[in-house]
Structures are given as C-alpha cells and as structure tokens.
mmCIF file of C-alpha atoms in Angstrom:
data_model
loop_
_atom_site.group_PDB
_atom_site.id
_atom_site.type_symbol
_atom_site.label_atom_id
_atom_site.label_comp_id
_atom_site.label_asym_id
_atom_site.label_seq_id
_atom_site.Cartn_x
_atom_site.Cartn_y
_atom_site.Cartn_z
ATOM 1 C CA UNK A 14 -16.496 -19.736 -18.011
ATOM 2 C CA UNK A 15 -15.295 -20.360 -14.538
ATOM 3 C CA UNK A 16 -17.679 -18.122 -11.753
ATOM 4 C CA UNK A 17 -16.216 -16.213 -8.602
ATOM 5 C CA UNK A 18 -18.427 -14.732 -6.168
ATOM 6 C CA UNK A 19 -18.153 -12.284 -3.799
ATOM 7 C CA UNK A 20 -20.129 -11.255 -0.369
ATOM 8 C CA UNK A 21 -21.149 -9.106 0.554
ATOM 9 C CA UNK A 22 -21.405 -6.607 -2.671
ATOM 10 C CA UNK A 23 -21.712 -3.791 -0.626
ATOM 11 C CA UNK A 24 -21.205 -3.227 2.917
ATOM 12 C CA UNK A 25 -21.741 0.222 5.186
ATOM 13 C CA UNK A 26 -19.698 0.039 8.901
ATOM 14 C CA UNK A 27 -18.689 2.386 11.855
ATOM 15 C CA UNK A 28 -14.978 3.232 11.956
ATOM 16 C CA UNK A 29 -13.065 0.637 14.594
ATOM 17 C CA UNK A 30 -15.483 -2.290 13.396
ATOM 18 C CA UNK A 31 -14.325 -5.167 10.982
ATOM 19 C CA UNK A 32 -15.793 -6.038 8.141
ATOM 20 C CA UNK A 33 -15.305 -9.991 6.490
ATOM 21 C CA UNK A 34 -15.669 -10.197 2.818
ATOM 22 C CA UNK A 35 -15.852 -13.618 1.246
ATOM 23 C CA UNK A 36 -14.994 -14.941 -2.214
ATOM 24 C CA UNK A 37 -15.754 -17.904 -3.776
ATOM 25 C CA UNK A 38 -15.203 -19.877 -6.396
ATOM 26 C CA UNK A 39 -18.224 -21.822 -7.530
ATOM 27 C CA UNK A 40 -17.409 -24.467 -10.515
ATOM 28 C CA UNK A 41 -13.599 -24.646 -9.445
ATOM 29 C CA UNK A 42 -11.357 -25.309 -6.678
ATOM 30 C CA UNK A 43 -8.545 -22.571 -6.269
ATOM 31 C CA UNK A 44 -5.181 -23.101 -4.382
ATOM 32 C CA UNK A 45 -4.324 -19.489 -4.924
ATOM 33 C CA UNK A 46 -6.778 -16.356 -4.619
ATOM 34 C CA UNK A 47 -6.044 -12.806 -5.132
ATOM 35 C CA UNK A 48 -7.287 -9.713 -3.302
ATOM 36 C CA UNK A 49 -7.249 -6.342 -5.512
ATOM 37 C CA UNK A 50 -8.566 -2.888 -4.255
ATOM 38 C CA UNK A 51 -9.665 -0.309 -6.711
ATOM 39 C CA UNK A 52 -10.123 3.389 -6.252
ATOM 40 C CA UNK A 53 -12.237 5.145 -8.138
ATOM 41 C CA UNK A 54 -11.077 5.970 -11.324
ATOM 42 C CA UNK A 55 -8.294 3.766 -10.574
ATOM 43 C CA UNK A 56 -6.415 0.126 -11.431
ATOM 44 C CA UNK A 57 -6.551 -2.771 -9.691
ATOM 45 C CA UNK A 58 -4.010 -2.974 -7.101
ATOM 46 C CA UNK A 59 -2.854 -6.451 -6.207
ATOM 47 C CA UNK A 60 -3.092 -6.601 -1.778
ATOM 48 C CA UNK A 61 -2.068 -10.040 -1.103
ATOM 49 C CA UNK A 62 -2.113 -13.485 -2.531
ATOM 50 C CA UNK A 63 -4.202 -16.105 -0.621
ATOM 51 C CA UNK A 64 -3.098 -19.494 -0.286
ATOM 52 C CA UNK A 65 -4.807 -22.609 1.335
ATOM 53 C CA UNK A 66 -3.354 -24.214 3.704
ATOM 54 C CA UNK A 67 -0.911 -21.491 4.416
ATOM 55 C CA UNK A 68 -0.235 -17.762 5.304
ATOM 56 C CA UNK A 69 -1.142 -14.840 3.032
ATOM 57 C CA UNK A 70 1.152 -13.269 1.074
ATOM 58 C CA UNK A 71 1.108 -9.508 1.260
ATOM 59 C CA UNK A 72 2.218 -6.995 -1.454
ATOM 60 C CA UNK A 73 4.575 -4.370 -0.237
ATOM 61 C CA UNK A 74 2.812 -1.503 1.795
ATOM 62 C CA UNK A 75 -0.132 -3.788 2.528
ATOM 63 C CA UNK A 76 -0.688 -4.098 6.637
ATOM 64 C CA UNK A 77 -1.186 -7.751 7.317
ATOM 65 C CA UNK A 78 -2.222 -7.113 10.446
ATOM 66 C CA UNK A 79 -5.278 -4.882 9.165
ATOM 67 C CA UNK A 80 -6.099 -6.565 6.087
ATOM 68 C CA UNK A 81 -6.496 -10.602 7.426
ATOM 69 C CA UNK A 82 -6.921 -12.916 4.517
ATOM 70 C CA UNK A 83 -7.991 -16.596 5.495
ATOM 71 C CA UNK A 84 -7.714 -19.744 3.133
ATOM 72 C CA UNK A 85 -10.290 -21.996 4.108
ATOM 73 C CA UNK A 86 -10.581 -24.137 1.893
ATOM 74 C CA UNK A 87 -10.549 -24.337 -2.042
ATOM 75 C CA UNK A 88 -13.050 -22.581 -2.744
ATOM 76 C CA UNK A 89 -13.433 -20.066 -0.267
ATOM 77 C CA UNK A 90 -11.241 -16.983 1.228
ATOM 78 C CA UNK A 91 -11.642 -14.370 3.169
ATOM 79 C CA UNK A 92 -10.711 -11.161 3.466
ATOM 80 C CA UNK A 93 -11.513 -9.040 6.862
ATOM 81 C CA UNK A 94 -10.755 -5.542 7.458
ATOM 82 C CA UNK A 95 -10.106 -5.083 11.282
ATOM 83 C CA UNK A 96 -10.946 -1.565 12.526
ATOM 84 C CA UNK A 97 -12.077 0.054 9.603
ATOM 85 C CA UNK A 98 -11.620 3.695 9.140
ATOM 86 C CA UNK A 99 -12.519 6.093 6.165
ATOM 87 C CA UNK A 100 -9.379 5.130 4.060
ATOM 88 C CA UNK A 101 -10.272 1.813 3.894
ATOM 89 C CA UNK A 102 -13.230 2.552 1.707
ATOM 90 C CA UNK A 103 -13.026 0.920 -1.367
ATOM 91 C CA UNK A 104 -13.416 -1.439 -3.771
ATOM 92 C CA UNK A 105 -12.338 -4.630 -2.823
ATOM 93 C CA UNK A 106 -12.146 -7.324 -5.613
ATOM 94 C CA UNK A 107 -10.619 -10.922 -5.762
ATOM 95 C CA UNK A 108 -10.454 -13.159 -8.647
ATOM 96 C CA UNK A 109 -9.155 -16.978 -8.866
ATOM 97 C CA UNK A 110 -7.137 -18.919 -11.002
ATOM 98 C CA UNK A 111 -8.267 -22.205 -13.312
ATOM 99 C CA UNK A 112 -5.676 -23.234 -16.316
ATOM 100 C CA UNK A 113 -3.922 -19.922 -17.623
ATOM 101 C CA UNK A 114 -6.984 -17.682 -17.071
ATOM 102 C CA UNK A 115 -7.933 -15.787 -14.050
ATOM 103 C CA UNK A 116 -11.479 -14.770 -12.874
ATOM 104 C CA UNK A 117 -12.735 -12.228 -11.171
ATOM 105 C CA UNK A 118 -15.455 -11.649 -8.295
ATOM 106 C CA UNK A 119 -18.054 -8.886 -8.555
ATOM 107 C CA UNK A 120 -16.154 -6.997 -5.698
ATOM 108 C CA UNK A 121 -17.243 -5.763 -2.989
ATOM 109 C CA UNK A 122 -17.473 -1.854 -2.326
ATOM 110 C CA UNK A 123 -16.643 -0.791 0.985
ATOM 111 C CA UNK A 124 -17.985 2.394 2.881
ATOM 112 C CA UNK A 125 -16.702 3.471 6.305
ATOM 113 C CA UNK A 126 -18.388 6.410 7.926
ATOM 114 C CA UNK B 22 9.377 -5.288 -11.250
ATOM 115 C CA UNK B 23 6.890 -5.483 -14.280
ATOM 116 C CA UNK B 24 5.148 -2.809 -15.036
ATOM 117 C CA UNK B 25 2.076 -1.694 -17.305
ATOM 118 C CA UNK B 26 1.901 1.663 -19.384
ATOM 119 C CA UNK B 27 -1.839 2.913 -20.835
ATOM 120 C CA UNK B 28 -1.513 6.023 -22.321
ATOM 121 C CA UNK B 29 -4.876 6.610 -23.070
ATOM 122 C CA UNK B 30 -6.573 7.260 -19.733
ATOM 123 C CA UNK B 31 -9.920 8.612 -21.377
ATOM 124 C CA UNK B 32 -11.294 7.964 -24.880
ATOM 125 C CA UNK B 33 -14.605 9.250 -26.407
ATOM 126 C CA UNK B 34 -15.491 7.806 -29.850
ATOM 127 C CA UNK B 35 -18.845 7.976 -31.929
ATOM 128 C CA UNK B 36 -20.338 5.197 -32.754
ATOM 129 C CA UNK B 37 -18.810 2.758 -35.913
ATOM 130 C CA UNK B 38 -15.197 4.895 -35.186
ATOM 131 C CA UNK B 39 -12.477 2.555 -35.345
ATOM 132 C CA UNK B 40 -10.670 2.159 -31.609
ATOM 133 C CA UNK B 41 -7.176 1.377 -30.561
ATOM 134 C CA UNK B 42 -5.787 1.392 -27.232
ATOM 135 C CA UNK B 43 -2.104 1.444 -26.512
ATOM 136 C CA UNK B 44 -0.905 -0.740 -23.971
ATOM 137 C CA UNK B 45 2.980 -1.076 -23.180
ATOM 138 C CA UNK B 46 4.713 -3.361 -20.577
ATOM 139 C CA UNK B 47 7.646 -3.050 -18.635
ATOM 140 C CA UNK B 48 10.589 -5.588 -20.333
ATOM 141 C CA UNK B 49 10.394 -8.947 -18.258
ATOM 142 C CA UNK B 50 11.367 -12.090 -20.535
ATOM 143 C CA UNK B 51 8.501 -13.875 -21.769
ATOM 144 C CA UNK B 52 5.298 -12.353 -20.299
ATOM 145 C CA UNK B 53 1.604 -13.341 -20.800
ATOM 146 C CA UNK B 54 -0.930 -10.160 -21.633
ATOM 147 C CA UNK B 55 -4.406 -10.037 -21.266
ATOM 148 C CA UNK B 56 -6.728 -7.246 -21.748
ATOM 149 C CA UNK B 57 -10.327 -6.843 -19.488
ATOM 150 C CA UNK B 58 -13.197 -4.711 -19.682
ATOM 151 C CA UNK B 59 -15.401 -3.516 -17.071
ATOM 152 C CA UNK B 60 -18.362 -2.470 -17.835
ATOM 153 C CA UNK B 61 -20.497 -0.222 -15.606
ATOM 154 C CA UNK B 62 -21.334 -2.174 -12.128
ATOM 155 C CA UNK B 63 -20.018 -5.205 -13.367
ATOM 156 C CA UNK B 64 -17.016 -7.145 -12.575
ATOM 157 C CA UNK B 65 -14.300 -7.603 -14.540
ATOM 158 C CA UNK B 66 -14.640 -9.983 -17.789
ATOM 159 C CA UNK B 67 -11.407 -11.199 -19.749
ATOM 160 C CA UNK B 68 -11.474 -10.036 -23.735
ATOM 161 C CA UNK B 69 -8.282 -11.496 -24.706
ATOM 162 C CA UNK B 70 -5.024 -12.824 -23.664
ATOM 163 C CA UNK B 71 -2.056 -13.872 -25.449
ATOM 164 C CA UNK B 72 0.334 -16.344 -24.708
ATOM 165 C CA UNK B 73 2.255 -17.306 -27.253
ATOM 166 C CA UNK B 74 2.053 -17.994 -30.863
ATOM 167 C CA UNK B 75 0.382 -15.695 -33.392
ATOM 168 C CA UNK B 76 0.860 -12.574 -32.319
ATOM 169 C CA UNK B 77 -2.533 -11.111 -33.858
ATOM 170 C CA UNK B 78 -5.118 -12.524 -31.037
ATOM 171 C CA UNK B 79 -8.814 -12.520 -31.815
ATOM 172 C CA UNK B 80 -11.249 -12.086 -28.630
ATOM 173 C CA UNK B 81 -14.826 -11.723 -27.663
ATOM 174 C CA UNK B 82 -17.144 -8.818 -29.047
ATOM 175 C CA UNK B 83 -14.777 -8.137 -32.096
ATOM 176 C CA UNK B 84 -11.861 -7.300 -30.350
ATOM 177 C CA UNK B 85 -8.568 -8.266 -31.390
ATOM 178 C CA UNK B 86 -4.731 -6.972 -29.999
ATOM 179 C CA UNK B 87 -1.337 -7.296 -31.489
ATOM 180 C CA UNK B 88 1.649 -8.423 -29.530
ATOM 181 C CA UNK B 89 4.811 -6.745 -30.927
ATOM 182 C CA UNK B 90 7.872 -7.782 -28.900
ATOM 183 C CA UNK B 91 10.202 -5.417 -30.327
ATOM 184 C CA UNK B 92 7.793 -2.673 -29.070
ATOM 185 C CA UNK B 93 6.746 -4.442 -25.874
ATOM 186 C CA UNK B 94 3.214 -3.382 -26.466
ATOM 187 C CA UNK B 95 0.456 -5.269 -26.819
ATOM 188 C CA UNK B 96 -2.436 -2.835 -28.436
ATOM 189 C CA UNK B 97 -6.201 -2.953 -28.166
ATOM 190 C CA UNK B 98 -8.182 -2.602 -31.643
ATOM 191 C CA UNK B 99 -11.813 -2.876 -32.871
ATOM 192 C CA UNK B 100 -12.698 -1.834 -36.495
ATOM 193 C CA UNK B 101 -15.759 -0.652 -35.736
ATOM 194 C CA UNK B 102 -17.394 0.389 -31.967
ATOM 195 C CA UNK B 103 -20.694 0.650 -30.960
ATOM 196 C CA UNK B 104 -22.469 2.411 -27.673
ATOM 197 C CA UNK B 105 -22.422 -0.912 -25.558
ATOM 198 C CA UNK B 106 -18.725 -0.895 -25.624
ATOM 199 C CA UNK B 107 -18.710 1.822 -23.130
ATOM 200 C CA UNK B 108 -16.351 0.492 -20.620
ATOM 201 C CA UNK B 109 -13.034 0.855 -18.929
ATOM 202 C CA UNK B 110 -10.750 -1.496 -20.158
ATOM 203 C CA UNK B 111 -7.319 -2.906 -18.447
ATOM 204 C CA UNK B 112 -4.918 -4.349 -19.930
ATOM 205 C CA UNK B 113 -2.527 -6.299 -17.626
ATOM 206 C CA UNK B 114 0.656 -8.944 -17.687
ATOM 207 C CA UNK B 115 2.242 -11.774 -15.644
ATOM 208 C CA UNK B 116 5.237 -13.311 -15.836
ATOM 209 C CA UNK B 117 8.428 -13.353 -14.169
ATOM 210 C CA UNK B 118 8.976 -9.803 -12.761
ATOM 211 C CA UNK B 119 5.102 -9.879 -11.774
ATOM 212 C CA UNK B 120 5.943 -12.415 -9.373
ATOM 213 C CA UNK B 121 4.742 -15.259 -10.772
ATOM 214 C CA UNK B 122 2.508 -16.220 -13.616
ATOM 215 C CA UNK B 123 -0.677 -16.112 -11.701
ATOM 216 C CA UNK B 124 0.767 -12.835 -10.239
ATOM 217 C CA UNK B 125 -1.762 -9.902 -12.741
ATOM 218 C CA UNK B 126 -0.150 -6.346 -13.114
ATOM 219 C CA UNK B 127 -2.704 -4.074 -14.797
ATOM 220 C CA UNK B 128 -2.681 -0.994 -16.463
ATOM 221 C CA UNK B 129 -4.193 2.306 -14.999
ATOM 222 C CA UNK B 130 -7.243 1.562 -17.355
ATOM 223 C CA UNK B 131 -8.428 3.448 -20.064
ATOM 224 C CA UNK B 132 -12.215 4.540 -20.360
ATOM 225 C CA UNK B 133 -14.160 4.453 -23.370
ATOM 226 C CA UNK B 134 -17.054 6.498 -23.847
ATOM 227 C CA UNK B 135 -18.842 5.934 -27.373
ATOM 228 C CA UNK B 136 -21.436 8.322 -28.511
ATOM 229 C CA UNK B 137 -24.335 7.184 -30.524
#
C-alpha cells in the first residue's frame, strides 16, 4: 500500500516556540492532505485540509493563525504550530489520499513544557 | 453534519471469543465506511471499507463488517480473536455531510483488549 511519513515522530519545545511537522507522501503525489489531532484516549479530529497550490482549509474552532499548514508541493505539507503552549500537546497525525483509500502518517506526538 | 456513533468504548475478550463492534453513522445519502485499527505505537492501518455493492465486506486479519442501510450501521465482526488483535479500532465515514468524500469522520474508537 501507499506510505505517508511523518517528521518529526516526537518533538519536546518551550512554550512561545513553533514547532514544523512535515508529512509526506512517498510512492504518491497528493493534491489534498489532512491534519488530525488525537488526545489520548481520544478520536481523530479532522484540523484542516491541505491543498497545493492554495490556502488551507480549517475545520471550525481550528485557529489558522496558530496552526499554519503549507502545501508545498505534492508530496509534502506542513504543519507548524506557532507559539506553542501546554494545550497544544498532542498527537498530531495526517494521512493522504490515492484512489478511494486514505493513508495515514505515523503522527507526530507533541510535548510543550 | 455526519456523524459517527461507537458504543463500545472499551472491550476485553479472551482469546478465540467471537468480537463485534457496533458502529452507527449519522444519515447522509450514500456514504462510504471504513473501519481502522491502531495498534499500540503504530499509525493507523485501514481493515476494511465499503463502498458499495455487497454489503458483507471481507478485510485483512479475518475481519469482516456488515453494512445495513436500514440500520445505518456498519458493524465490526471476527469469529474468532486472538492476543495480537489488541488494538483500538475506528470506524469512520465520508460522504456528503462529511464534507466531501475525502473528508474522514471517525468514531470515538473502541479498544480491544484480548486476554490470552
């Protein structure tokens, strides 16, 4: 099956620093990426729909301004979380589309002391 | 907006128990349903997904799920479990309420523990 990467896996910051995440997709190109965040013990909740080419677009209660999601190309997007603080620790996944199926990244967890 | 219902938030089964997870969506026309598993510190992997068709799907690792429209539900099943299905599992739709068809809605997850 398709892969989707993700980097970093994990990643440790200082509140009021950003963090980047990347995700790729490595055997496919992707027009469309999603970003998900999962609490523990919790479901994936869609954040915002990446798009190449073109702006983000963000699920209702999302801040665009905090979470910036970048479409570089079609097989990479970012997601960067601009000053960080202790709620934004999480798990941060994203997953592509190819044909009908969607795959997911490893995710990324998230710690902000 | 669609919506996903799993009622079963925490399972524990011994081994070779049979297993069945309900999963219920929200009513949105025609809707596509998957189901994923997650197994500990791994990323999501897709088990099965329906589309259309026979409404009896067959996926990986013996799993199978039955899409009953009248019922809007779209249940897990395996005949037989073993310990390495420990996992959570998620089931999840698209369709036209999701906002889109690429759009996922998942479940809250349900988490299977099975005893040797």
């Amino acid at each position: 099956g398709a892969v989707v990467s993700q980097h970093p896996s994990w990643v440790i910051c200082k509140s009021g620093t950003s963090v980047k995440i990347e995700c790729r997709s490595l055997d496919f190109q992707a027009t469309t990426m999603f970003w998900y965040r999962q609490f523990p013990k919790q479901s994936l909740m869609l954040m915002a729909t990446s798009n190449e080419g073109s702006k983000a677009t963000y699920e209702q209660g999302v801040e665009k301004d905090k979470f910036l999601i970048n479409h570089a190309s079609l097989t990479l997007s970012t997601l960067t979380v601009t000053s960080a603080h202790p709620e934004d620790s999480s798990f941060y996944i994203c997953s592509a589309p190819t044909g009908d199926t969607q795959y997911f990244g490893p995710g990324t967890r998230l710690t902000v002391l | 907006a669609q919506s996903v219902s799993q009622h079963n938030h925490h399972v524990i089964l011994s081994e070779a128990a049979s297993l069945e997870l309900g999963c219920n969506y929200s009513y949105g026309g025609t809707v596509n349903l998957f189901w994923y598993v997650q197994y500990p510190g791994q990323h999501l992997q897709l088990l099965l997904k329906y589309f259309s068709g026979d409404p009896l799907v067959k996926g990986i690792k013996g799993f199978e799920a039955e899409f009953i429209k009248s019922k809007f539900s779209f249940n897990l099943r395996k005949p037989s479990v073993q310990w390495s299905d420990t996992a959570e599992y998620f089931c999840a739709v698209n369709g036209p309420l999701s906002g889109g068809y690429n759009k996922l809605i998942f479940g809250a997850g349900t988490r299977l523990a099975v005893h040797p």
